[in-house]
CSV table of C-alpha atoms in Angstrom, one decimal:
chain,number,residue,atom,x,y,z
V,146,MET,CA,0.7,-16.0,21.8
V,147,TYR,CA,-2.1,-14.3,23.6
V,148,LYS,CA,-5.5,-15.1,22.1
V,149,ILE,CA,-8.4,-12.6,22.2
V,150,ASP,CA,-12.0,-13.8,22.7
V,151,PHE,CA,-13.9,-11.5,20.5
V,152,GLN,CA,-17.1,-12.5,22.4
V,153,LYS,CA,-15.6,-10.9,25.5
V,154,PRO,CA,-14.6,-7.3,24.8
V,155,ILE,CA,-11.6,-6.0,26.8
V,156,HIS,CA,-9.3,-3.0,27.0
V,157,ILE,CA,-6.7,-2.9,24.2
V,158,HIS,CA,-4.1,-0.2,24.0
V,159,PHE,CA,-2.4,0.6,20.7
V,160,ILE,CA,1.2,2.1,20.6
V,161,GLY,CA,1.2,4.1,17.4
V,162,ILE,CA,-2.7,4.2,17.0
V,163,GLY,CA,-2.5,6.8,14.2
V,164,GLY,CA,-1.1,4.5,11.6
V,165,ILE,CA,-3.3,3.6,8.7
V,166,SER,CA,-3.6,0.0,9.6
V,167,MET,CA,-3.5,0.4,13.4
V,168,SER,CA,-6.3,3.0,13.3
V,169,GLY,CA,-8.4,0.6,11.2
V,170,LEU,CA,-8.0,-2.2,13.7
V,171,ALA,CA,-8.8,0.1,16.6
V,172,GLU,CA,-12.0,1.1,14.7
V,173,ILE,CA,-13.1,-2.4,14.2
V,174,LEU,CA,-12.6,-3.2,17.9
V,175,LEU,CA,-14.5,-0.2,18.9
V,176,LYS,CA,-17.5,-1.3,16.9
V,177,GLU,CA,-17.2,-4.7,18.4
V,178,GLY,CA,-17.6,-3.1,22.0
V,179,PHE,CA,-13.9,-3.1,23.0
V,180,THR,CA,-12.4,-0.4,25.1
V,181,VAL,CA,-9.7,1.3,23.0
V,182,SER,CA,-6.8,3.5,24.1
V,183,GLY,CA,-3.6,4.5,22.3
V,184,SER,CA,-0.9,6.9,21.8
V,185,ASP,CA,0.7,8.7,18.8
V,186,SER,CA,3.1,11.5,18.2
V,187,LYS,CA,0.5,14.0,16.9
V,188,LYS,CA,-3.2,14.5,16.0
V,189,SER,CA,-4.5,13.5,12.6
V,190,PRO,CA,-7.7,13.0,10.9
V,191,LEU,CA,-7.6,9.4,11.7
V,192,THR,CA,-7.0,9.9,15.5
V,193,LYS,CA,-9.7,12.6,15.6
V,194,LYS,CA,-12.1,10.0,14.0
V,195,LEU,CA,-11.2,7.5,16.6
V,196,GLU,CA,-11.7,9.9,19.5
V,197,LYS,CA,-15.1,10.7,18.1
V,198,GLU,CA,-15.9,7.1,18.3
V,199,GLY,CA,-14.8,6.6,21.9
V,200,ALA,CA,-11.1,5.9,21.9
V,201,VAL,CA,-8.9,7.6,24.5
V,202,ILE,CA,-5.7,8.8,22.7
V,203,HIS,CA,-2.5,10.3,24.3
V,204,TYR,CA,-0.3,12.5,22.2
V,205,GLY,CA,3.2,11.7,23.0
V,206,GLN,CA,4.4,8.4,24.3
V,207,SER,CA,5.1,7.9,27.9
V,208,ALA,CA,5.2,5.0,30.4
V,209,ASP,CA,2.3,6.8,32.2
V,210,ASN,CA,0.0,6.0,29.3
V,211,ILE,CA,0.1,2.2,30.3
V,212,THR,CA,-2.5,2.0,33.1
V,213,ASP,CA,-3.6,-0.8,35.3
V,214,ASP,CA,-6.8,-1.5,33.4
V,215,ILE,CA,-5.2,-2.4,30.1
V,216,ASP,CA,-5.6,-6.1,29.2
V,217,CYS,CA,-3.5,-6.2,26.0
V,218,VAL,CA,-1.0,-4.0,24.2
V,219,VAL,CA,-0.8,-3.9,20.4
V,220,TYR,CA,2.3,-2.5,18.6
V,221,THR,CA,3.8,-2.4,15.1
V,222,ALA,CA,7.2,-3.3,13.7
V,223,ALA,CA,8.0,0.4,13.5
V,224,ILE,CA,8.1,0.7,17.3
V,225,ASN,CA,11.5,0.7,18.9
V,226,ARG,CA,12.2,-1.8,21.6
V,227,HIS,CA,13.2,1.1,23.9
V,228,ASN,CA,9.8,2.9,23.4
V,229,PRO,CA,8.8,3.7,27.1
V,230,GLU,CA,5.2,2.4,26.7
V,231,LEU,CA,6.6,-0.9,25.2
V,232,MET,CA,9.0,-1.2,28.1
V,233,GLU,CA,6.4,-0.5,30.7
V,234,ALA,CA,4.0,-3.0,29.2
V,235,VAL,CA,6.8,-5.6,29.2
V,236,GLY,CA,7.7,-4.6,32.9
V,237,ARG,CA,4.0,-5.0,33.9
V,238,LYS,CA,3.8,-8.4,32.0
V,239,ILE,CA,0.8,-7.2,30.1
V,240,PRO,CA,-0.1,-9.5,27.1
V,241,MET,CA,1.1,-8.1,23.9
V,242,LEU,CA,0.4,-8.7,20.1
V,243,THR,CA,1.9,-7.2,17.0
V,244,ARG,CA,-0.4,-5.6,14.6
V,245,ALA,CA,-0.1,-8.5,12.3
V,246,GLU,CA,-1.0,-11.0,15.0
V,247,LEU,CA,-4.1,-9.0,16.0
V,248,LEU,CA,-5.2,-8.8,12.3
V,249,GLY,CA,-4.7,-12.5,11.9
V,250,GLN,CA,-6.8,-13.3,14.9
V,251,LEU,CA,-9.6,-10.9,13.6
V,252,MET,CA,-9.5,-12.8,10.2
V,253,LYS,CA,-10.5,-16.1,11.9
V,254,ASN,CA,-13.9,-14.6,12.8
V,255,TYR,CA,-14.9,-14.5,9.0
V,256,GLU,CA,-16.0,-17.1,6.7
V,257,THR,CA,-14.2,-15.7,3.7
V,258,PRO,CA,-11.1,-13.8,4.6
V,259,ILE,CA,-9.2,-12.3,1.6
V,260,ALA,CA,-5.7,-11.2,1.9
V,261,VAL,CA,-4.0,-9.3,-1.1
V,262,SER,CA,-0.2,-9.4,-1.0
V,263,GLY,CA,2.6,-8.3,-3.4
V,264,THR,CA,5.6,-5.8,-3.5
V,265,HIS,CA,3.5,-3.3,-5.3
V,266,GLY,CA,-0.3,-2.5,-5.9
V,267,LYS,CA,-1.8,-4.0,-2.7
V,268,THR,CA,-3.7,-0.8,-1.9
V,269,THR,CA,-5.1,-0.3,-5.3
V,270,THR,CA,-6.1,-3.9,-6.0
V,271,THR,CA,-7.7,-4.2,-2.5
V,272,SER,CA,-9.5,-1.0,-3.3
V,273,MET,CA,-10.6,-2.3,-6.7
V,274,ILE,CA,-12.0,-5.5,-5.1
V,275,SER,CA,-13.8,-3.2,-2.4
V,276,HIS,CA,-15.7,-1.4,-5.1
V,277,ILE,CA,-16.8,-4.6,-6.6
V,278,LEU,CA,-17.9,-6.1,-3.3
V,279,LEU,CA,-19.8,-2.8,-2.6
V,280,GLU,CA,-21.4,-2.9,-6.0
V,281,ALA,CA,-22.5,-6.4,-5.3
V,282,GLY,CA,-24.1,-5.4,-2.0
V,283,THR,CA,-22.0,-8.1,-0.1
V,284,ASP,CA,-21.6,-5.9,3.1
V,285,PRO,CA,-17.9,-6.7,3.6
V,286,THR,CA,-15.6,-5.7,6.2
V,287,ILE,CA,-12.6,-3.9,4.5
V,288,SER,CA,-9.1,-2.9,5.8
V,289,VAL,CA,-7.2,-0.9,3.2
V,290,GLY,CA,-3.8,0.8,3.5
V,291,GLY,CA,-5.1,4.1,2.1
V,292,ILE,CA,-8.0,6.4,2.2
V,293,LEU,CA,-10.8,5.1,-0.1
V,294,LYS,CA,-13.5,7.6,-0.8
V,295,ALA,CA,-16.1,4.8,-1.3
V,296,ILE,CA,-15.9,3.8,2.4
V,297,GLY,CA,-15.1,7.3,3.8
V,298,GLY,CA,-11.7,6.2,5.1
V,299,ASN,CA,-9.5,3.2,5.4
V,300,ILE,CA,-11.9,0.9,7.3
V,301,ARG,CA,-15.4,-0.4,6.7
V,302,VAL,CA,-17.1,-2.7,9.3
V,303,GLY,CA,-19.7,-4.9,7.6
V,304,ASN,CA,-22.0,-7.6,8.8
V,305,SER,CA,-21.3,-10.4,6.5
V,306,GLY,CA,-18.7,-13.2,6.5
V,307,THR,CA,-16.4,-11.4,4.0
V,308,PHE,CA,-13.2,-9.8,5.2
V,309,LEU,CA,-10.9,-8.1,2.8
V,310,THR,CA,-7.4,-6.9,3.8
V,311,GLU,CA,-3.9,-6.0,2.4
V,312,ALA,CA,-1.2,-8.4,3.5
V,313,CYS,CA,2.3,-6.7,3.9
V,314,GLU,CA,5.5,-8.9,3.7
V,315,TYR,CA,7.6,-6.5,5.7
V,316,THR,CA,8.9,-8.3,8.8
V,317,ASN,CA,6.9,-11.3,7.6
V,318,SER,CA,3.9,-9.8,9.1
V,319,PHE,CA,1.6,-11.6,6.5
V,320,LEU,CA,2.6,-14.9,7.9
V,321,HIS,CA,0.3,-14.3,10.9
V,322,PHE,CA,-2.7,-14.2,8.7
V,323,PHE,CA,-5.5,-16.8,8.1
V,324,PRO,CA,-6.8,-16.2,4.5
V,325,LYS,CA,-9.2,-18.3,2.5
V,326,VAL,CA,-8.4,-16.5,-0.6
V,327,GLY,CA,-4.7,-15.2,-1.1
V,328,VAL,CA,-3.5,-12.9,-3.8
V,329,ILE,CA,0.1,-12.5,-4.8
V,330,LEU,CA,0.5,-9.5,-7.3
V,331,ASN,CA,4.2,-9.5,-7.8
V,332,ILE,CA,7.5,-10.4,-5.9
V,333,GLU,CA,10.5,-8.1,-6.2
V,334,GLU,CA,13.4,-7.0,-4.0
V,335,ASP,CA,12.4,-4.5,-1.4
V,336,HIS,CA,12.6,-3.9,2.4
V,337,LEU,CA,16.2,-5.0,2.2
V,338,ASP,CA,16.7,-3.8,5.9
V,339,PHE,CA,14.8,-6.9,6.8
V,340,PHE,CA,15.2,-9.5,4.0
V,341,LYS,CA,18.5,-10.8,3.0
V,342,ASP,CA,17.8,-11.0,-0.8
V,343,LEU,CA,15.2,-11.8,-3.4
V,344,GLU,CA,15.3,-15.5,-2.6
V,345,ASP,CA,14.5,-14.7,1.0
V,346,ILE,CA,11.6,-12.7,-0.1
V,347,ARG,CA,10.3,-15.4,-2.5
V,348,HIS,CA,10.6,-18.0,0.4
V,349,SER,CA,8.3,-15.7,2.5
V,350,PHE,CA,5.8,-15.5,-0.2
V,351,HIS,CA,5.8,-19.2,-0.7
V,352,GLN,CA,5.1,-19.5,3.1
V,353,PHE,CA,2.2,-17.1,2.8
V,354,ALA,CA,0.8,-19.2,-0.1
V,355,ALA,CA,1.1,-22.2,2.1
V,356,LEU,CA,-1.1,-20.7,4.7
V,357,LEU,CA,-4.1,-21.3,2.4
V,358,PRO,CA,-6.3,-24.3,3.4
V,359,SER,CA,-7.1,-27.1,1.0
V,360,ASP,CA,-10.5,-25.5,0.2
V,361,GLY,CA,-8.9,-22.1,-0.3
V,362,THR,CA,-7.6,-20.5,-3.4
V,363,LEU,CA,-4.4,-18.7,-4.5
V,364,VAL,CA,-4.6,-16.0,-7.2
V,365,ILE,CA,-1.1,-15.4,-8.5
V,366,ASN,CA,0.4,-13.3,-11.3
V,367,GLY,CA,1.8,-15.7,-13.8
V,368,ASP,CA,4.3,-13.0,-14.9
V,369,ILE,CA,6.3,-13.5,-11.7
V,370,LYS,CA,9.5,-15.3,-12.5
V,371,ASP,CA,9.2,-19.0,-11.9
V,372,TYR,CA,5.9,-18.5,-10.3
V,373,ILE,CA,5.2,-22.3,-10.2
V,374,GLU,CA,8.1,-22.5,-7.6
V,375,ILE,CA,6.0,-20.2,-5.4
V,376,CYS,CA,3.0,-22.6,-5.8
V,377,SER,CA,5.0,-25.8,-5.2
V,378,GLY,CA,3.6,-28.2,-2.6
V,379,LEU,CA,0.3,-26.3,-2.1
V,380,ASP,CA,-2.9,-28.2,-1.8
V,381,CYS,CA,-5.2,-25.3,-2.4
V,382,SER,CA,-6.6,-24.3,-5.8
V,383,ILE,CA,-4.5,-22.0,-8.0
V,384,VAL,CA,-5.8,-19.3,-10.3
V,385,THR,CA,-3.3,-17.4,-12.7
V,386,TYR,CA,-3.5,-14.1,-14.4
V,387,GLY,CA,-1.2,-12.1,-16.4
V,388,SER,CA,0.1,-11.0,-20.0
V,389,SER,CA,-0.4,-14.4,-21.6
V,390,PRO,CA,-3.6,-15.9,-22.9
V,391,ALA,CA,-2.3,-19.2,-21.5
V,392,PHE,CA,-3.1,-17.8,-17.9
V,393,ASP,CA,-6.7,-18.1,-16.5
V,394,TYR,CA,-7.2,-14.4,-16.9
V,395,ALA,CA,-5.5,-12.1,-19.3
V,396,ALA,CA,-6.0,-8.8,-21.1
V,397,SER,CA,-5.6,-8.0,-24.8
V,398,GLY,CA,-6.2,-4.8,-26.9
V,399,ILE,CA,-5.3,-2.3,-24.1
V,400,ARG,CA,-6.3,1.2,-25.1
V,401,TYR,CA,-6.4,4.7,-23.5
V,402,ASP,CA,-8.9,7.4,-23.9
V,403,GLU,CA,-8.4,11.1,-24.1
V,404,GLU,CA,-8.3,11.3,-20.3
V,405,GLY,CA,-5.7,8.5,-20.0
V,406,HIS,CA,-8.2,5.9,-18.6
V,407,ALA,CA,-7.5,2.3,-19.7
V,408,SER,CA,-9.8,-0.4,-21.2
V,409,PHE,CA,-9.0,-3.9,-22.3
V,410,GLU,CA,-10.6,-7.1,-23.8
V,411,LEU,CA,-10.8,-9.7,-20.9
V,412,LEU,CA,-9.6,-13.1,-21.8
V,413,LYS,CA,-10.9,-15.9,-19.6
V,414,LYS,CA,-9.0,-19.2,-20.3
V,415,GLY,CA,-8.1,-17.7,-23.8
V,416,LYS,CA,-11.7,-16.7,-24.7
V,417,ASN,CA,-12.9,-13.2,-25.1
V,418,ALA,CA,-15.2,-12.3,-22.1
V,419,GLY,CA,-16.0,-8.6,-23.2
V,420,ARG,CA,-14.3,-5.2,-22.8
V,421,ILE,CA,-13.6,-3.9,-19.4
V,422,ALA,CA,-13.3,-0.1,-18.9
V,423,LEU,CA,-11.3,1.5,-16.0
V,424,SER,CA,-11.3,5.0,-14.5
V,425,VAL,CA,-7.6,4.8,-13.7
V,426,THR,CA,-4.5,4.9,-16.1
V,427,GLY,CA,-1.5,2.6,-16.6
V,428,ASP,CA,-0.8,-0.9,-17.7
V,429,HIS,CA,-0.1,-1.8,-14.1
V,430,ASN,CA,-3.7,-1.0,-13.2
V,431,VAL,CA,-4.9,-3.4,-16.0
V,432,SER,CA,-2.9,-6.1,-14.2
V,433,ASN,CA,-4.4,-5.1,-10.9
V,434,ALA,CA,-7.9,-5.2,-12.4
V,435,LEU,CA,-7.2,-8.8,-13.6
V,436,ALA,CA,-6.4,-10.0,-10.0
V,437,ALA,CA,-9.6,-8.1,-8.7
V,438,ILE,CA,-11.7,-9.9,-11.5
V,439,ALA,CA,-10.3,-13.4,-10.6
V,440,VAL,CA,-11.1,-12.8,-6.9
V,441,SER,CA,-14.6,-11.5,-7.7
V,442,ASP,CA,-15.3,-14.6,-9.9
V,443,LEU,CA,-14.4,-16.9,-7.0
V,444,LEU,CA,-17.0,-15.0,-4.9
V,445,ASP,CA,-19.6,-15.6,-7.8
V,446,ILE,CA,-20.1,-12.0,-8.5
V,447,SER,CA,-21.8,-11.3,-11.9
V,448,ALA,CA,-19.7,-10.0,-14.8
V,449,ASP,CA,-22.0,-6.9,-15.0
V,450,THR,CA,-21.4,-6.0,-11.3
V,451,ILE,CA,-17.6,-6.5,-11.7
V,452,ARG,CA,-17.6,-4.2,-14.7
V,453,LYS,CA,-19.6,-1.5,-12.8
V,454,GLY,CA,-17.5,-1.9,-9.7
V,455,LEU,CA,-14.2,-1.5,-11.6
V,456,LEU,CA,-15.5,1.6,-13.5
V,457,SER,CA,-16.6,3.3,-10.3
V,458,PHE,CA,-13.0,3.1,-9.0
V,459,THR,CA,-11.2,6.4,-9.5
V,460,GLY,CA,-8.2,5.7,-7.4
V,461,THR,CA,-7.2,5.9,-3.8
V,462,ASP,CA,-5.4,8.5,-1.7
V,463,ARG,CA,-1.8,9.2,-2.9
V,464,ARG,CA,-2.0,6.7,-5.9
V,465,PHE,CA,-1.8,8.9,-9.0
V,466,GLU,CA,-4.2,11.2,-7.1
V,467,TYR,CA,-5.3,14.4,-8.9
V,468,LYS,CA,-4.7,17.3,-6.4
V,469,GLY,CA,-5.6,20.3,-8.5
V,470,THR,CA,-4.0,22.9,-10.8
V,471,PHE,CA,-1.9,26.0,-10.2
V,472,ASN,CA,-1.0,28.6,-13.1
V,473,GLY,CA,-2.4,25.9,-15.6
V,474,VAL,CA,-0.1,23.1,-14.2
V,475,THR,CA,-1.9,19.9,-13.3
V,476,VAL,CA,-0.7,18.5,-9.9
V,477,ILE,CA,-0.7,14.7,-9.2
V,478,ASP,CA,0.6,13.0,-6.1
V,479,ASP,CA,1.7,9.4,-5.9
V,480,TYR,CA,3.1,7.1,-3.2
V,481,ALA,CA,5.5,5.4,-5.5
V,482,HIS,CA,8.9,4.7,-3.7
V,483,HIS,CA,10.5,1.6,-5.4
V,484,PRO,CA,11.9,1.8,-9.0
V,485,THR,CA,9.3,-0.5,-10.4
V,486,GLU,CA,6.4,1.7,-9.0
V,487,ILE,CA,8.2,4.9,-10.2
V,488,ALA,CA,8.6,3.5,-13.8
V,489,ALA,CA,4.9,2.3,-13.9
V,490,THR,CA,3.7,5.8,-12.6
V,491,LEU,CA,5.8,7.8,-15.0
V,492,LYS,CA,4.8,5.6,-18.0
V,493,ALA,CA,1.2,5.9,-16.9
V,494,ALA,CA,1.7,9.7,-17.0
V,495,GLN,CA,2.4,9.5,-20.7
V,496,HIS,CA,-1.2,8.5,-21.3
V,497,THR,CA,-2.4,11.6,-19.4
V,498,PRO,CA,-2.6,14.9,-21.3
V,499,HIS,CA,0.5,17.0,-20.7
V,500,ASN,CA,3.2,19.2,-22.3
V,501,ALA,CA,6.1,18.1,-20.0
V,502,VAL,CA,6.1,15.8,-17.1
V,503,TRP,CA,7.8,17.2,-14.0
V,504,CYS,CA,8.7,14.7,-11.2
V,505,VAL,CA,9.6,15.8,-7.6
V,506,PHE,CA,10.9,12.7,-5.9
V,507,GLN,CA,11.7,12.2,-2.2
V,508,PRO,CA,13.7,9.0,-1.8
V,509,HIS,CA,12.3,6.8,1.1
V,510,THR,CA,15.0,5.3,3.5
V,511,TYR,CA,18.8,5.1,3.0
V,512,THR,CA,18.8,1.3,2.7
V,513,ARG,CA,16.4,1.4,-0.1
V,514,THR,CA,18.2,4.3,-1.9
V,515,LYS,CA,21.5,2.5,-1.6
V,516,ALA,CA,20.1,-0.9,-2.8
V,517,PHE,CA,18.4,0.4,-5.8
V,518,PHE,CA,20.7,3.5,-6.6
V,519,HIS,CA,21.1,2.8,-10.4
V,520,GLU,CA,17.5,1.5,-10.7
V,521,PHE,CA,16.2,4.7,-9.2
V,522,ALA,CA,18.1,6.9,-11.8
V,523,GLU,CA,16.9,4.7,-14.6
V,524,ALA,CA,13.2,4.7,-13.5
V,525,LEU,CA,13.2,8.4,-12.9
V,526,SER,CA,14.6,9.0,-16.4
V,527,HIS,CA,11.0,8.6,-17.7
V,528,ALA,CA,10.2,12.1,-16.5
V,529,ASP,CA,11.1,15.2,-18.6
V,530,HIS,CA,12.3,17.1,-15.7
V,531,LEU,CA,13.4,15.7,-12.4
V,532,ILE,CA,13.8,17.4,-9.0
V,533,LEU,CA,15.2,15.6,-5.9
V,534,SER,CA,14.6,16.4,-2.3
V,535,ASP,CA,16.5,15.0,0.7
V,536,ILE,CA,16.1,11.4,1.5
V,537,TYR,CA,13.2,10.7,4.0
V,538,ALA,CA,15.0,8.7,6.8
V,539,ALA,CA,11.9,7.1,8.3
V,540,ARG,CA,13.1,4.7,11.0
V,541,GLU,CA,16.8,4.9,9.8
V,542,THR,CA,19.8,7.0,11.2
V,543,ASP,CA,22.7,5.7,9.1
V,544,THR,CA,23.0,7.5,5.8
V,545,LEU,CA,25.1,4.7,4.3
V,546,GLY,CA,27.0,7.2,2.3
V,547,VAL,CA,24.1,7.8,-0.1
V,548,SER,CA,22.4,11.2,-0.9
V,549,SER,CA,19.8,12.8,-3.2
V,550,GLU,CA,22.5,14.9,-4.6
V,551,ALA,CA,24.4,11.9,-5.7
V,552,LEU,CA,21.3,10.4,-7.3
V,553,ALA,CA,20.5,13.5,-9.2
V,554,ASP,CA,24.1,13.2,-10.6
V,555,GLU,CA,23.5,9.6,-11.6
V,556,ALA,CA,20.2,10.7,-13.3
V,557,LYS,CA,22.1,13.3,-15.3
V,558,LYS,CA,24.4,10.6,-16.6
V,559,LEU,CA,21.4,9.1,-18.3
V,560,GLY,CA,20.5,12.4,-20.0
V,561,THR,CA,17.8,13.3,-17.5
V,562,ASP,CA,17.3,17.0,-16.7
V,563,ALA,CA,17.8,16.6,-13.0
V,564,VAL,CA,18.4,19.0,-10.0
V,565,TYR,CA,18.8,18.5,-6.4
V,566,LEU,CA,17.2,21.1,-4.0
V,567,PRO,CA,17.7,20.7,-0.2
V,568,THR,CA,14.4,22.2,1.0
V,569,PHE,CA,10.7,22.1,0.1
V,570,ALA,CA,10.7,25.9,0.0
V,571,ASP,CA,13.5,25.9,-2.7
V,572,ILE,CA,11.6,23.2,-4.7
V,573,GLU,CA,8.4,25.3,-4.6
V,574,THR,CA,10.1,28.4,-5.7
V,575,PHE,CA,11.9,26.6,-8.5
V,576,LEU,CA,8.6,25.0,-9.8
V,577,LYS,CA,6.8,28.4,-9.8
V,578,GLU,CA,9.5,29.8,-11.9
V,579,HIS,CA,9.9,26.9,-14.4
V,580,CYS,CA,6.6,25.1,-14.8
V,581,ARG,CA,4.4,26.1,-17.8
V,582,PRO,CA,0.7,25.9,-18.4
V,583,GLY,CA,-0.2,22.4,-19.6
V,584,ASP,CA,2.7,20.7,-17.8
V,585,LEU,CA,2.1,17.8,-15.4
V,586,LEU,CA,3.7,17.9,-12.0
V,587,ILE,CA,3.9,14.7,-9.9
V,588,THR,CA,5.0,14.7,-6.3
V,589,MET,CA,6.3,11.3,-5.6
V,590,GLY,CA,7.5,9.2,-2.5
V,591,ALA,CA,6.3,7.6,0.7
V,592,GLY,CA,7.3,10.4,3.0
V,593,ASP,CA,5.9,14.0,3.2
V,594,ILE,CA,6.6,15.4,-0.3
V,595,VAL,CA,2.8,15.7,-0.9
V,596,THR,CA,3.0,18.9,0.9
V,597,VAL,CA,5.1,20.6,-1.9
V,598,GLY,CA,2.1,20.2,-4.3
V,599,GLU,CA,-0.4,21.2,-1.7
V,600,ASN,CA,1.5,24.4,-0.9
V,601,LEU,CA,1.6,25.3,-4.6
V,602,LEU,CA,-2.1,24.8,-4.8
V,603,LYS,CA,-2.6,27.2,-1.9
């Protein structure tokens, strides 16, 4: 693998520079004195920011974008092997790195690299830890998979030895990382276009845990089925958290205030360590907060600072994000696209003031919809009213015989008031006619369904 010498800045070209993670890496390199170029399909706030900081960005991908002065090309798993820039770089024998390989090499430059993994909750937990690190004045470098208001974007370049990032399991990209502190939030079936089954996924998470050095620490959710199997053979320290007081960290007495915000008694090794208040809702966020507290304790951050940091976190972009109101209807947007995430979000909505909960769901990829067809119908039944838009294909072309219309029919079998509407315009018209003041509307999915709520708010 090509190795970058971070003391000798070179010209690096990013194929797909506008992605949330790619843009963050590009920004770090710009601040380290590297020459950065890249390409993407269209302009976005992220690409505009990079251009302002000195990156040269081409809109549209072409072999002509690969020039003689490029020393290394970085690409993501989403890039097709027939991509003209990728093929040109291969033809010119320019050194290449995946996004994950570059991120792994960056981590080696820091004394305390922290990697947050798990099927769900990575962005939220990374953001919670970010707030605590900022409250503590540790001056960290942060790479988060969403827009975090506290850092004004998805990246923060600090001047300390602390580096915090998400670690995604898709295509085993997190196996290129070099963490000192690793977090595993949960392990479930997902990305079945890459993994064979749950055992294959568990094996990858075990390999991720095995990356930790003997003086490192794994923070793991003890509620993961047979979590000890994931920890087997490790020579690093292991810290557990979860629903049982037998774990190193646990929560009891979970309560919700009139705005739906959670609070709980923190148990450390079974002993009460005081009440923690959050500014977000849902039992899943109580679990995320426990992971953030465990990591912060490893960094010797005071209990008072941890409390203040957690309370200051009000959520990230597209995670139960309040968008506004129209005709007295509250609009929330959420990135949930896996049945477990959907159920957690819709259960959290029950703690938020509402008359009826409307969920407008855009399934994400045909493989995921087919693999979890019945589970999707079950999870979506937690809404009072369900509207399904067409499946967001992302990188896929084969429909595998599944459709949103069929999913709506499956939800109806469970007694859910469900309807399939093919276009966003149809959905917006339907909602304007049927939503009532005091209702809660959640646009949900990893595609572009957010625009439905935004259009209604206009």
